[in-house]
């Protein structure tokens, strides 16, 4: 049985006992465990079916607690001051006395850290008082959850509890930025636009497009090409749609689809990000019920959160393998 919790103190108590607890953040729901507890961290990988080479993000109540585990330079401190709490994850060198289990970081000498901008998450993290390792609370390779119902669909029965914070405000995961020796590099576009990061620390190395960089690299081991996959095939940059397809619309919808979900009629990138994963889930479920051939996605051009949306759609459309 997976319990639905209202009180972040109950969630913290379960974490202390070594249990897995899904909790809301501003981006997506995370599947949390005590990052200092090897057995609890191993349970995360098992519950998600996640490969052990894919490292987890550690969540903290504030920047000082995060920087007690990793070495922060001036760039990291400037970014934390500007964007935390918020949807930015920093990959930094582990300190020699870092308490986070090596398994949580997939054995790397770096650790990904962030302070989420969500009142319930912060209350839970403060009460818990230690690092909480948390990937998105979905089965590995599937669409990230942005509501407690999504988490229940993905992991119900496999985890102790879900802290109920309703729908997530941002809707796509955090931006992952590597601040290692090679200079700042964007590992995953996300909730903080890269332009906003560059306004603080100057030029950031951009990733290759998901299509151009199919293999996970040592620097970003988790960037598997096929990810966020609905069960129905997804077709990108649709300019027309067939009667046996579901449509993911952005702006005035193409005519003729069997069913349609609108990301943002006004083409607002933030509204579209908030609606993205829920819309994909609904189209997939309803499309399968109706026996449709697949999902056609209209182009989502522009900057801001649009690059994160395009990244998730490209991964969702990639061949499974
Ligand atoms: O918004 C988010 O980031 C959500 C919420 C729950 O905080 N979490 C999330 O976690 O999206 P996950 O596990 O689904 O994605 C973490 C990403 C993966 O692509 C992983 O490879 C990368 O961060 N990552 C984690 N630690 C890393 C490290 N030490 N070096 C490079 N990449 C790392
Ligand atoms: Mg994920």
XYZ file of C-alpha atoms and ligand atoms in Angstrom:
355
model
C 0.000 0.000 0.000
C 1.215 3.479 -0.886
C -0.078 6.138 1.537
C -1.068 9.651 0.491
C 0.371 12.179 2.984
C -0.482 15.823 3.683
C 2.112 16.485 6.360
C 5.768 16.989 5.360
C 6.794 15.911 8.886
C 5.310 12.454 8.243
C 7.264 12.293 4.985
C 10.483 13.228 6.817
C 9.865 10.532 9.443
C 9.467 7.879 6.732
C 12.694 9.022 5.038
C 14.485 8.759 8.381
C 13.218 5.174 8.666
C 14.783 4.338 5.287
C 11.557 4.311 3.265
C 10.925 5.687 -0.230
C 8.689 8.759 -0.350
C 7.567 10.580 -3.484
C 7.321 14.335 -2.948
C 6.314 17.351 -5.015
C 8.806 19.867 -6.379
C 8.181 22.852 -8.655
C 9.354 20.749 -11.649
C 8.064 17.172 -11.308
C 7.493 14.699 -8.447
C 10.686 13.200 -7.050
C 11.177 9.719 -5.582
C 13.088 10.478 -2.398
C 15.302 8.448 -0.081
C 17.953 9.205 2.541
C 21.053 9.710 0.375
C 23.292 8.477 3.252
C 21.468 5.141 3.464
C 22.854 2.628 0.941
C 19.895 0.260 1.183
C 17.371 3.058 0.700
C 19.283 4.415 -2.306
C 19.429 0.923 -3.824
C 15.636 0.716 -3.393
C 15.212 3.799 -5.606
C 17.018 2.092 -8.489
C 14.981 -1.078 -7.945
C 11.587 0.665 -7.720
C 12.241 2.648 -10.919
C 14.021 -0.107 -12.824
C 16.784 2.474 -13.281
C 20.225 1.458 -14.557
C 22.887 1.881 -11.862
C 25.105 4.002 -14.129
C 22.524 6.821 -14.083
C 23.275 9.109 -11.085
C 20.625 10.765 -8.877
C 20.180 14.410 -7.890
C 20.499 15.253 -4.169
C 17.978 17.690 -2.748
C 18.699 20.105 0.119
C 16.773 22.663 2.156
C 19.306 25.421 1.396
C 22.554 26.183 -0.423
C 24.724 25.939 2.717
C 23.622 22.313 3.302
C 24.244 21.498 -0.374
C 27.690 23.081 -0.361
C 28.649 21.106 2.742
C 28.701 17.991 0.502
C 30.218 19.436 -2.717
C 32.881 22.038 -3.511
C 31.250 25.222 -4.781
C 33.292 27.809 -6.646
C 32.310 31.448 -7.278
C 30.155 30.507 -10.296
C 28.197 27.935 -8.284
C 27.665 30.406 -5.444
C 26.482 33.136 -7.828
C 24.039 30.734 -9.526
C 22.738 29.421 -6.197
C 22.175 32.992 -4.964
C 20.264 33.848 -8.132
C 18.254 30.645 -8.794
C 17.825 28.668 -5.543
C 15.340 27.640 -4.454
C 14.516 26.848 -8.071
C 14.756 24.450 -11.034
C 18.543 24.467 -11.460
C 20.773 21.454 -10.684
C 24.524 21.984 -10.294
C 27.020 19.160 -10.894
C 30.034 19.810 -8.640
C 32.995 17.855 -7.215
C 32.181 15.793 -4.090
C 33.970 16.884 -0.942
C 36.290 14.303 0.622
C 33.873 14.014 3.588
C 30.723 13.938 1.424
C 28.107 11.819 3.231
C 26.139 10.871 0.139
C 26.385 7.184 -0.771
C 28.556 6.607 -3.854
C 25.764 4.563 -5.418
C 23.519 7.678 -5.439
C 26.091 9.391 -7.658
C 26.698 6.238 -9.730
C 30.260 6.137 -8.414
C 31.217 9.479 -10.024
C 33.464 11.976 -8.229
C 30.841 14.659 -8.870
C 27.414 15.099 -7.315
C 24.305 16.813 -8.697
C 22.670 19.097 -6.097
C 19.627 21.337 -6.010
C 17.267 23.251 -3.695
C 13.682 22.876 -4.964
C 11.252 25.815 -4.915
C 8.321 24.090 -3.249
C 7.038 24.816 0.265
C 6.152 21.198 1.100
C 9.452 19.878 -0.258
C 11.422 22.463 1.692
C 9.480 21.730 4.908
C 10.197 18.003 4.442
C 13.890 18.625 3.702
C 14.287 20.942 6.712
C 12.596 18.442 9.028
C 14.678 15.578 7.632
C 17.886 17.570 7.935
C 20.003 15.613 5.443
C 20.517 15.045 1.714
C 17.571 13.448 -0.108
C 18.415 11.593 -3.313
C 15.513 11.854 -5.736
C 15.085 11.071 -9.407
C 11.766 11.799 -11.073
C 9.110 9.469 -9.615
C 8.424 7.440 -12.776
C 9.484 4.004 -13.989
C 12.770 4.387 -15.846
C 12.294 5.570 -19.445
C 8.707 6.702 -18.888
C 7.038 10.111 -18.750
C 7.811 12.128 -15.585
C 4.941 12.616 -13.104
C 3.503 16.067 -12.436
C 0.661 15.005 -10.094
C 0.145 12.502 -7.260
C -2.134 10.480 -9.563
C 0.724 10.107 -12.074
C 3.057 8.876 -9.308
C 0.420 6.381 -8.170
C 0.116 5.116 -11.783
C 3.897 4.665 -12.037
C 4.902 3.443 -8.587
C 1.758 2.704 -6.566
C 2.385 -0.330 -4.323
C 6.177 -0.075 -4.748
C 6.819 2.908 -2.445
C 5.781 3.806 1.105
C 4.076 7.125 0.473
C 3.394 10.161 -1.696
C 3.418 13.644 -0.197
C 0.479 15.352 -1.912
C 1.301 18.791 -3.310
C -1.159 18.816 -6.212
C 0.084 19.703 -9.691
C 3.657 20.856 -10.335
C 4.026 24.504 -11.361
C 6.911 24.250 -13.873
C 6.194 20.814 -15.376
C 9.616 19.967 -16.883
C 12.631 18.867 -14.854
C 15.429 21.122 -13.629
C 18.178 22.419 -15.878
C 21.310 20.322 -15.222
C 24.543 22.324 -15.406
C 28.001 20.779 -15.104
C 30.449 23.212 -13.478
C 33.426 20.887 -13.774
C 36.950 21.635 -14.866
C 36.030 21.759 -18.574
C 33.964 24.929 -18.115
C 30.214 25.255 -17.667
C 28.258 22.802 -19.792
C 24.522 22.302 -20.131
C 23.758 18.604 -19.579
C 19.965 18.907 -19.740
C 17.795 21.911 -20.706
C 15.093 22.464 -18.087
C 13.174 24.862 -15.868
C 15.805 27.652 -15.869
C 16.461 28.874 -19.431
C 20.136 28.700 -20.370
C 20.019 32.386 -21.380
C 19.257 33.266 -17.735
C 22.259 31.215 -16.558
C 24.533 32.897 -19.095
C 23.419 36.298 -17.804
C 25.050 35.324 -14.467
C 28.189 33.341 -15.440
C 28.762 34.014 -19.148
C 28.843 31.475 -21.993
C 27.664 27.914 -21.308
C 28.542 24.968 -23.556
C 25.383 23.690 -25.246
C 24.624 20.000 -25.574
C 24.441 18.298 -28.882
C 20.826 17.768 -29.854
C 19.442 14.466 -28.492
C 19.519 13.019 -32.032
C 23.151 14.035 -32.526
C 24.321 12.584 -29.205
C 22.611 9.218 -28.904
C 25.068 7.586 -26.530
C 25.227 8.548 -22.873
C 28.668 10.046 -22.272
C 30.813 9.871 -19.187
C 29.990 13.475 -18.412
C 26.219 12.986 -18.627
C 25.659 9.276 -18.126
C 21.912 9.639 -17.704
C 21.082 11.230 -21.002
C 19.651 8.162 -22.643
C 18.183 8.929 -26.019
C 14.938 7.044 -25.540
C 13.257 8.482 -22.491
C 9.887 9.960 -21.549
C 8.375 7.375 -23.852
C 4.612 7.007 -24.112
C 3.521 3.623 -25.448
C 2.137 5.044 -28.720
C 4.780 6.187 -31.235
C 5.366 9.947 -31.264
C 5.885 11.886 -34.523
C 7.663 15.275 -34.244
C 7.158 18.608 -36.045
C 3.803 17.592 -37.510
C 2.457 19.989 -40.185
C -0.595 17.832 -40.891
C -2.401 15.132 -38.933
C -4.310 11.969 -39.873
C -7.712 10.832 -38.630
C -6.155 7.882 -36.802
C -3.659 10.030 -34.894
C -3.793 11.939 -31.612
C -2.575 15.551 -31.768
C -0.340 17.393 -29.315
C -1.088 20.979 -30.321
C 0.913 24.156 -29.706
C -1.078 27.152 -30.940
C -4.120 26.897 -33.260
C -4.492 23.120 -33.759
C -4.136 21.291 -37.064
C -7.530 19.989 -38.234
C -8.471 16.318 -38.572
C -6.992 14.545 -35.532
C -9.002 11.921 -33.661
C -8.256 13.624 -30.329
C -6.305 16.747 -29.351
C -4.492 18.059 -26.278
C -3.537 21.727 -26.343
C -0.178 22.704 -24.768
C -0.798 26.419 -25.138
C -3.195 28.098 -27.554
C -1.331 31.386 -26.990
C 2.031 29.609 -27.637
C 3.269 30.409 -24.138
C 6.342 28.287 -23.347
C 5.702 28.178 -19.606
C 2.083 27.098 -19.961
C 3.199 24.452 -22.471
C 5.899 23.106 -20.117
C 3.381 22.877 -17.259
C 0.955 20.901 -19.437
C 3.450 18.731 -21.383
C 3.727 15.487 -19.406
C 0.047 15.366 -18.381
C -1.002 15.918 -22.004
C 1.298 13.140 -23.236
C -0.110 10.757 -20.636
C -3.725 11.573 -21.559
C -3.119 11.252 -25.318
C -1.331 7.958 -24.801
C -4.077 6.458 -22.603
C -6.996 7.736 -24.693
C -5.230 7.032 -27.998
C -4.593 3.429 -27.025
C -8.180 3.038 -25.862
C -9.339 4.263 -29.289
C -6.804 2.093 -31.147
C -5.004 5.090 -32.734
C -1.769 4.728 -34.716
C 0.267 7.314 -32.826
C 0.687 10.835 -31.493
C 1.622 13.756 -33.772
C 3.295 16.723 -32.052
C 3.232 20.227 -33.564
C 6.546 22.159 -33.498
C 7.351 24.108 -30.308
C 9.738 26.838 -31.529
C 11.592 29.517 -29.573
C 13.645 29.990 -26.400
C 12.800 30.105 -22.680
C 11.392 26.680 -21.721
C 10.826 25.640 -25.359
C 14.284 23.983 -25.685
C 13.453 21.788 -22.666
C 10.103 20.866 -24.242
C 11.785 20.018 -27.576
C 14.390 17.916 -25.736
C 11.713 15.880 -23.914
C 9.669 15.406 -27.109
C 12.752 14.314 -29.083
C 13.587 11.725 -26.417
C 9.958 10.560 -26.273
C 10.021 10.103 -30.060
C 13.342 8.256 -30.193
C 13.333 4.582 -31.136
C 13.146 2.307 -28.108
C 15.981 -0.068 -27.742
O 13.616 18.553 -11.686
C 14.348 17.605 -11.445
O 15.564 17.630 -11.647
C 13.705 16.336 -10.858
C 13.176 16.678 -9.461
C 12.629 15.492 -8.752
O 14.190 17.308 -8.714
N 14.632 15.261 -10.816
C 15.074 14.626 -11.926
O 15.936 13.564 -11.671
O 14.739 14.947 -13.047
P 16.302 12.479 -12.779
O 17.031 11.424 -12.040
O 15.105 12.075 -13.519
O 17.326 13.215 -13.711
C 18.613 13.546 -13.203
C 19.544 13.907 -14.328
C 19.922 12.671 -15.124
O 19.982 13.028 -16.505
C 21.302 12.335 -14.550
O 22.104 11.636 -15.446
C 21.853 13.720 -14.267
O 20.756 14.434 -13.768
N 22.908 13.662 -13.243
C 22.792 13.383 -11.925
N 23.983 13.373 -11.309
C 24.913 13.666 -12.248
C 26.337 13.787 -12.240
N 27.050 13.613 -11.137
N 26.942 14.092 -13.415
C 26.218 14.262 -14.552
N 24.869 14.155 -14.621
C 24.221 13.855 -13.490
Mg 13.778 11.348 -14.873
